[in-house]
JSON list of C-alpha atoms in Angstrom, two decimals:
[
{"chain": "A", "resi": 186, "resn": "MET", "atom": "CA", "xyz": [-14.45, 15.62, 23.71]},
{"chain": "A", "resi": 187, "resn": "ASN", "atom": "CA", "xyz": [-12.97, 12.27, 22.84]},
{"chain": "A", "resi": 188, "resn": "ILE", "atom": "CA", "xyz": [-9.77, 11.66, 20.88]},
{"chain": "A", "resi": 189, "resn": "CYS", "atom": "CA", "xyz": [-8.81, 8.28, 19.48]},
{"chain": "A", "resi": 190, "resn": "THR", "atom": "CA", "xyz": [-6.26, 6.82, 17.11]},
{"chain": "A", "resi": 191, "resn": "VAL", "atom": "CA", "xyz": [-7.51, 6.30, 13.57]},
{"chain": "A", "resi": 192, "resn": "THR", "atom": "CA", "xyz": [-7.84, 2.61, 12.73]},
{"chain": "A", "resi": 193, "resn": "GLN", "atom": "CA", "xyz": [-9.20, 0.64, 9.80]},
{"chain": "A", "resi": 194, "resn": "ALA", "atom": "CA", "xyz": [-12.62, 0.94, 11.45]},
{"chain": "A", "resi": 195, "resn": "THR", "atom": "CA", "xyz": [-12.55, 4.75, 11.63]},
{"chain": "A", "resi": 196, "resn": "ILE", "atom": "CA", "xyz": [-10.92, 5.66, 8.31]},
{"chain": "A", "resi": 197, "resn": "GLY", "atom": "CA", "xyz": [-14.34, 6.50, 6.86]},
{"chain": "A", "resi": 198, "resn": "GLU", "atom": "CA", "xyz": [-14.85, 9.11, 9.59]},
{"chain": "A", "resi": 199, "resn": "VAL", "atom": "CA", "xyz": [-11.60, 10.95, 8.90]},
{"chain": "A", "resi": 200, "resn": "VAL", "atom": "CA", "xyz": [-11.90, 10.97, 5.08]},
{"chain": "A", "resi": 201, "resn": "PRO", "atom": "CA", "xyz": [-14.35, 13.91, 4.83]},
{"chain": "A", "resi": 202, "resn": "LEU", "atom": "CA", "xyz": [-12.22, 15.93, 7.25]},
{"chain": "A", "resi": 203, "resn": "PHE", "atom": "CA", "xyz": [-9.03, 15.10, 5.35]},
{"chain": "A", "resi": 204, "resn": "ASN", "atom": "CA", "xyz": [-10.72, 16.09, 2.09]},
{"chain": "A", "resi": 205, "resn": "ALA", "atom": "CA", "xyz": [-11.87, 19.41, 3.61]},
{"chain": "A", "resi": 206, "resn": "TYR", "atom": "CA", "xyz": [-8.33, 20.00, 4.88]},
{"chain": "A", "resi": 207, "resn": "ARG", "atom": "CA", "xyz": [-6.97, 19.56, 1.35]},
{"chain": "A", "resi": 208, "resn": "GLU", "atom": "CA", "xyz": [-9.66, 21.86, -0.04]},
{"chain": "A", "resi": 209, "resn": "PHE", "atom": "CA", "xyz": [-8.60, 24.48, 2.53]},
{"chain": "A", "resi": 210, "resn": "TYR", "atom": "CA", "xyz": [-5.17, 24.36, 0.87]},
{"chain": "A", "resi": 211, "resn": "GLY", "atom": "CA", "xyz": [-6.61, 24.82, -2.61]},
{"chain": "A", "resi": 212, "resn": "GLN", "atom": "CA", "xyz": [-6.79, 21.20, -3.74]},
{"chain": "A", "resi": 213, "resn": "ALA", "atom": "CA", "xyz": [-9.73, 19.76, -5.66]},
{"chain": "A", "resi": 214, "resn": "THR", "atom": "CA", "xyz": [-12.11, 17.54, -3.74]},
{"chain": "A", "resi": 215, "resn": "ASP", "atom": "CA", "xyz": [-11.30, 13.84, -4.16]},
{"chain": "A", "resi": 216, "resn": "LEU", "atom": "CA", "xyz": [-12.86, 11.59, -1.54]},
{"chain": "A", "resi": 217, "resn": "ILE", "atom": "CA", "xyz": [-11.73, 8.39, -3.27]},
{"chain": "A", "resi": 218, "resn": "GLN", "atom": "CA", "xyz": [-8.08, 9.36, -3.40]},
{"chain": "A", "resi": 219, "resn": "ALA", "atom": "CA", "xyz": [-8.26, 10.80, 0.11]},
{"chain": "A", "resi": 220, "resn": "GLU", "atom": "CA", "xyz": [-9.51, 7.47, 1.41]},
{"chain": "A", "resi": 221, "resn": "GLN", "atom": "CA", "xyz": [-6.81, 5.57, -0.49]},
{"chain": "A", "resi": 222, "resn": "PHE", "atom": "CA", "xyz": [-4.11, 7.86, 0.90]},
{"chain": "A", "resi": 223, "resn": "ILE", "atom": "CA", "xyz": [-5.26, 7.43, 4.49]},
{"chain": "A", "resi": 224, "resn": "GLN", "atom": "CA", "xyz": [-5.81, 3.69, 4.01]},
{"chain": "A", "resi": 225, "resn": "GLU", "atom": "CA", "xyz": [-2.21, 3.31, 2.86]},
{"chain": "A", "resi": 226, "resn": "ARG", "atom": "CA", "xyz": [-0.80, 5.31, 5.75]},
{"chain": "A", "resi": 227, "resn": "VAL", "atom": "CA", "xyz": [-2.75, 3.21, 8.27]},
{"chain": "A", "resi": 228, "resn": "GLU", "atom": "CA", "xyz": [-2.05, -0.17, 6.61]},
{"chain": "A", "resi": 229, "resn": "LYS", "atom": "CA", "xyz": [1.66, 0.52, 6.20]},
{"chain": "A", "resi": 230, "resn": "GLU", "atom": "CA", "xyz": [1.93, 2.17, 9.63]},
{"chain": "A", "resi": 231, "resn": "GLN", "atom": "CA", "xyz": [3.53, 5.20, 7.97]},
{"chain": "A", "resi": 232, "resn": "SER", "atom": "CA", "xyz": [1.75, 7.74, 10.14]},
{"chain": "A", "resi": 233, "resn": "ILE", "atom": "CA", "xyz": [-0.27, 8.05, 13.29]},
{"chain": "A", "resi": 234, "resn": "MET", "atom": "CA", "xyz": [-3.58, 9.86, 13.05]},
{"chain": "A", "resi": 235, "resn": "PHE", "atom": "CA", "xyz": [-5.76, 11.11, 15.86]},
{"chain": "A", "resi": 236, "resn": "LEU", "atom": "CA", "xyz": [-9.45, 11.81, 15.39]},
{"chain": "A", "resi": 237, "resn": "ALA", "atom": "CA", "xyz": [-11.37, 14.19, 17.66]},
{"chain": "A", "resi": 238, "resn": "TYR", "atom": "CA", "xyz": [-15.06, 13.81, 18.44]},
{"chain": "A", "resi": 239, "resn": "LEU", "atom": "CA", "xyz": [-17.49, 16.32, 19.90]},
{"chain": "A", "resi": 240, "resn": "ASP", "atom": "CA", "xyz": [-20.84, 14.86, 20.95]},
{"chain": "A", "resi": 241, "resn": "GLY", "atom": "CA", "xyz": [-20.08, 11.72, 18.96]},
{"chain": "A", "resi": 242, "resn": "GLU", "atom": "CA", "xyz": [-19.28, 13.59, 15.73]},
{"chain": "A", "resi": 243, "resn": "ALA", "atom": "CA", "xyz": [-15.81, 13.43, 14.14]},
{"chain": "A", "resi": 244, "resn": "VAL", "atom": "CA", "xyz": [-14.76, 17.10, 13.93]},
{"chain": "A", "resi": 245, "resn": "GLY", "atom": "CA", "xyz": [-10.97, 17.20, 13.63]},
{"chain": "A", "resi": 246, "resn": "PHE", "atom": "CA", "xyz": [-7.81, 15.23, 13.06]},
{"chain": "A", "resi": 247, "resn": "ALA", "atom": "CA", "xyz": [-4.05, 15.41, 13.37]},
{"chain": "A", "resi": 248, "resn": "GLN", "atom": "CA", "xyz": [-1.51, 13.34, 11.46]},
{"chain": "A", "resi": 249, "resn": "LEU", "atom": "CA", "xyz": [2.06, 12.71, 12.58]},
{"chain": "A", "resi": 250, "resn": "PHE", "atom": "CA", "xyz": [4.74, 11.33, 10.28]},
{"chain": "A", "resi": 251, "resn": "PRO", "atom": "CA", "xyz": [7.85, 9.74, 11.80]},
{"chain": "A", "resi": 252, "resn": "ILE", "atom": "CA", "xyz": [11.35, 10.84, 10.88]},
{"chain": "A", "resi": 253, "resn": "PHE", "atom": "CA", "xyz": [14.66, 10.31, 12.66]},
{"chain": "A", "resi": 254, "resn": "SER", "atom": "CA", "xyz": [17.28, 12.47, 14.30]},
{"chain": "A", "resi": 255, "resn": "SER", "atom": "CA", "xyz": [20.63, 10.93, 13.43]},
{"chain": "A", "resi": 256, "resn": "VAL", "atom": "CA", "xyz": [22.47, 13.19, 15.84]},
{"chain": "A", "resi": 257, "resn": "ALA", "atom": "CA", "xyz": [20.24, 12.25, 18.78]},
{"chain": "A", "resi": 258, "resn": "MET", "atom": "CA", "xyz": [19.75, 8.69, 17.46]},
{"chain": "A", "resi": 259, "resn": "LYS", "atom": "CA", "xyz": [16.04, 8.99, 18.21]},
{"chain": "A", "resi": 260, "resn": "ARG", "atom": "CA", "xyz": [12.78, 9.11, 16.40]},
{"chain": "A", "resi": 261, "resn": "ALA", "atom": "CA", "xyz": [11.13, 12.48, 15.78]},
{"chain": "A", "resi": 262, "resn": "PHE", "atom": "CA", "xyz": [7.78, 13.48, 14.32]},
{"chain": "A", "resi": 263, "resn": "ILE", "atom": "CA", "xyz": [6.38, 16.00, 11.88]},
{"chain": "A", "resi": 264, "resn": "LEU", "atom": "CA", "xyz": [2.89, 17.22, 12.69]},
{"chain": "A", "resi": 265, "resn": "ASN", "atom": "CA", "xyz": [2.03, 17.38, 9.02]},
{"chain": "A", "resi": 266, "resn": "ASP", "atom": "CA", "xyz": [-1.74, 17.80, 9.17]},
{"chain": "A", "resi": 267, "resn": "LEU", "atom": "CA", "xyz": [-4.05, 19.46, 11.67]},
{"chain": "A", "resi": 268, "resn": "PHE", "atom": "CA", "xyz": [-7.63, 20.32, 10.83]},
{"chain": "A", "resi": 269, "resn": "VAL", "atom": "CA", "xyz": [-10.85, 21.14, 12.66]},
{"chain": "A", "resi": 270, "resn": "ALA", "atom": "CA", "xyz": [-14.19, 21.50, 10.89]},
{"chain": "A", "resi": 271, "resn": "GLY", "atom": "CA", "xyz": [-15.40, 25.11, 10.78]},
{"chain": "A", "resi": 272, "resn": "HIS", "atom": "CA", "xyz": [-18.41, 24.56, 13.04]},
{"chain": "A", "resi": 273, "resn": "ALA", "atom": "CA", "xyz": [-16.22, 22.99, 15.73]},
{"chain": "A", "resi": 274, "resn": "ARG", "atom": "CA", "xyz": [-13.51, 25.64, 15.91]},
{"chain": "A", "resi": 275, "resn": "LYS", "atom": "CA", "xyz": [-12.88, 27.76, 19.01]},
{"chain": "A", "resi": 276, "resn": "GLN", "atom": "CA", "xyz": [-13.88, 24.82, 21.25]},
{"chain": "A", "resi": 277, "resn": "GLY", "atom": "CA", "xyz": [-10.40, 23.56, 22.11]},
{"chain": "A", "resi": 278, "resn": "VAL", "atom": "CA", "xyz": [-10.33, 20.75, 19.53]},
{"chain": "A", "resi": 279, "resn": "ALA", "atom": "CA", "xyz": [-7.05, 21.76, 17.87]},
{"chain": "A", "resi": 280, "resn": "LYS", "atom": "CA", "xyz": [-5.34, 22.23, 21.23]},
{"chain": "A", "resi": 281, "resn": "ALA", "atom": "CA", "xyz": [-6.58, 18.83, 22.41]},
{"chain": "A", "resi": 282, "resn": "LEU", "atom": "CA", "xyz": [-5.27, 17.21, 19.23]},
{"chain": "A", "resi": 283, "resn": "ILE", "atom": "CA", "xyz": [-1.86, 18.85, 19.67]},
{"chain": "A", "resi": 284, "resn": "ASP", "atom": "CA", "xyz": [-1.81, 17.79, 23.32]},
{"chain": "A", "resi": 285, "resn": "GLN", "atom": "CA", "xyz": [-2.52, 14.21, 22.19]},
{"chain": "A", "resi": 286, "resn": "CYS", "atom": "CA", "xyz": [0.36, 14.46, 19.72]},
{"chain": "A", "resi": 287, "resn": "TYR", "atom": "CA", "xyz": [2.63, 15.66, 22.53]},
{"chain": "A", "resi": 288, "resn": "VAL", "atom": "CA", "xyz": [1.65, 12.72, 24.71]},
{"chain": "A", "resi": 289, "resn": "TYR", "atom": "CA", "xyz": [2.24, 10.27, 21.87]},
{"chain": "A", "resi": 290, "resn": "CYS", "atom": "CA", "xyz": [5.65, 11.74, 21.00]},
{"chain": "A", "resi": 291, "resn": "GLN", "atom": "CA", "xyz": [6.72, 11.68, 24.64]},
{"chain": "A", "resi": 292, "resn": "GLN", "atom": "CA", "xyz": [5.57, 8.05, 24.99]},
{"chain": "A", "resi": 293, "resn": "GLU", "atom": "CA", "xyz": [7.65, 7.23, 21.92]},
{"chain": "A", "resi": 294, "resn": "ASN", "atom": "CA", "xyz": [10.67, 8.98, 23.50]},
{"chain": "A", "resi": 295, "resn": "ALA", "atom": "CA", "xyz": [10.85, 11.25, 20.46]},
{"chain": "A", "resi": 296, "resn": "ARG", "atom": "CA", "xyz": [13.60, 13.85, 20.17]},
{"chain": "A", "resi": 297, "resn": "TYR", "atom": "CA", "xyz": [11.16, 16.50, 18.94]},
{"chain": "A", "resi": 298, "resn": "MET", "atom": "CA", "xyz": [7.95, 17.25, 17.11]},
{"chain": "A", "resi": 299, "resn": "MET", "atom": "CA", "xyz": [7.95, 19.92, 14.44]},
{"chain": "A", "resi": 300, "resn": "LEU", "atom": "CA", "xyz": [5.49, 21.47, 12.03]},
{"chain": "A", "resi": 301, "resn": "GLU", "atom": "CA", "xyz": [5.31, 24.12, 9.37]},
{"chain": "A", "resi": 302, "resn": "THR", "atom": "CA", "xyz": [2.64, 26.67, 8.72]},
{"chain": "A", "resi": 303, "resn": "ALA", "atom": "CA", "xyz": [2.10, 29.45, 6.25]},
{"chain": "A", "resi": 304, "resn": "LYS", "atom": "CA", "xyz": [3.42, 32.85, 7.30]},
{"chain": "A", "resi": 305, "resn": "ASP", "atom": "CA", "xyz": [-0.07, 34.30, 6.91]},
{"chain": "A", "resi": 306, "resn": "ASN", "atom": "CA", "xyz": [-1.77, 31.59, 9.03]},
{"chain": "A", "resi": 307, "resn": "VAL", "atom": "CA", "xyz": [-1.81, 33.84, 12.09]},
{"chain": "A", "resi": 308, "resn": "ASN", "atom": "CA", "xyz": [-4.55, 31.92, 13.95]},
{"chain": "A", "resi": 309, "resn": "ALA", "atom": "CA", "xyz": [-2.54, 28.70, 13.77]},
{"chain": "A", "resi": 310, "resn": "GLN", "atom": "CA", "xyz": [0.63, 30.51, 14.86]},
{"chain": "A", "resi": 311, "resn": "LYS", "atom": "CA", "xyz": [-1.16, 31.84, 17.95]},
{"chain": "A", "resi": 312, "resn": "LEU", "atom": "CA", "xyz": [-2.25, 28.31, 18.85]},
{"chain": "A", "resi": 313, "resn": "TYR", "atom": "CA", "xyz": [1.23, 26.84, 18.36]},
{"chain": "A", "resi": 314, "resn": "GLU", "atom": "CA", "xyz": [2.75, 29.51, 20.57]},
{"chain": "A", "resi": 315, "resn": "LYS", "atom": "CA", "xyz": [0.01, 28.99, 23.16]},
{"chain": "A", "resi": 316, "resn": "VAL", "atom": "CA", "xyz": [0.93, 25.30, 23.43]},
{"chain": "A", "resi": 317, "resn": "GLY", "atom": "CA", "xyz": [4.62, 26.06, 23.88]},
{"chain": "A", "resi": 318, "resn": "MET", "atom": "CA", "xyz": [6.00, 25.74, 20.36]},
{"chain": "A", "resi": 319, "resn": "THR", "atom": "CA", "xyz": [8.54, 28.28, 19.17]},
{"chain": "A", "resi": 320, "resn": "ILE", "atom": "CA", "xyz": [9.85, 29.37, 15.79]},
{"chain": "A", "resi": 321, "resn": "ASP", "atom": "CA", "xyz": [13.12, 27.58, 15.14]},
{"chain": "A", "resi": 322, "resn": "ASP", "atom": "CA", "xyz": [15.59, 30.32, 14.28]},
{"chain": "A", "resi": 323, "resn": "HIS", "atom": "CA", "xyz": [18.68, 28.11, 14.63]},
{"chain": "A", "resi": 324, "resn": "VAL", "atom": "CA", "xyz": [18.38, 26.37, 11.29]},
{"chain": "A", "resi": 325, "resn": "TYR", "atom": "CA", "xyz": [17.20, 27.00, 7.75]},
{"chain": "A", "resi": 326, "resn": "TYR", "atom": "CA", "xyz": [14.85, 24.62, 6.04]},
{"chain": "A", "resi": 327, "resn": "TYR", "atom": "CA", "xyz": [15.29, 24.23, 2.31]},
{"chain": "A", "resi": 328, "resn": "SER", "atom": "CA", "xyz": [12.77, 22.68, -0.05]},
{"chain": "A", "resi": 329, "resn": "ILE", "atom": "CA", "xyz": [12.33, 21.72, -3.65]},
{"chain": "A", "resi": 330, "resn": "TYR", "atom": "CA", "xyz": [8.90, 21.01, -5.08]},
{"chain": "A", "resi": 331, "resn": "TRP", "atom": "CA", "xyz": [7.97, 18.94, -8.12]}
]
């Protein structure tokens, strides 16, 4: 397995995976808009994306978005997107991508890395717990959607 940072040169390899990720969450397929979205994030350095390869094939990605902890006066990251193609699951790809995110966050001296997942996404929850993440029961997160 090989994991690299997504660059202008590899955007085309992550687009189909990103599109499949969105479809998994009930969104309509839109390869053009998916590419534009990723292109913008890379160009504007608004996120860091890692792309995982098995036998030379792009099979998974993770995307981190930076935020800040005012109290700690440090950067922090949201692991917003994590996806592995169906045929590549159960081969350690998701764990390797999370491990890469950990390394990156530690190199950036981040205060923390957080993520959210659906309450019924039990497989993901098992993975997150396996890699040392815990449910944050010290705070409430509130949201409003438009």
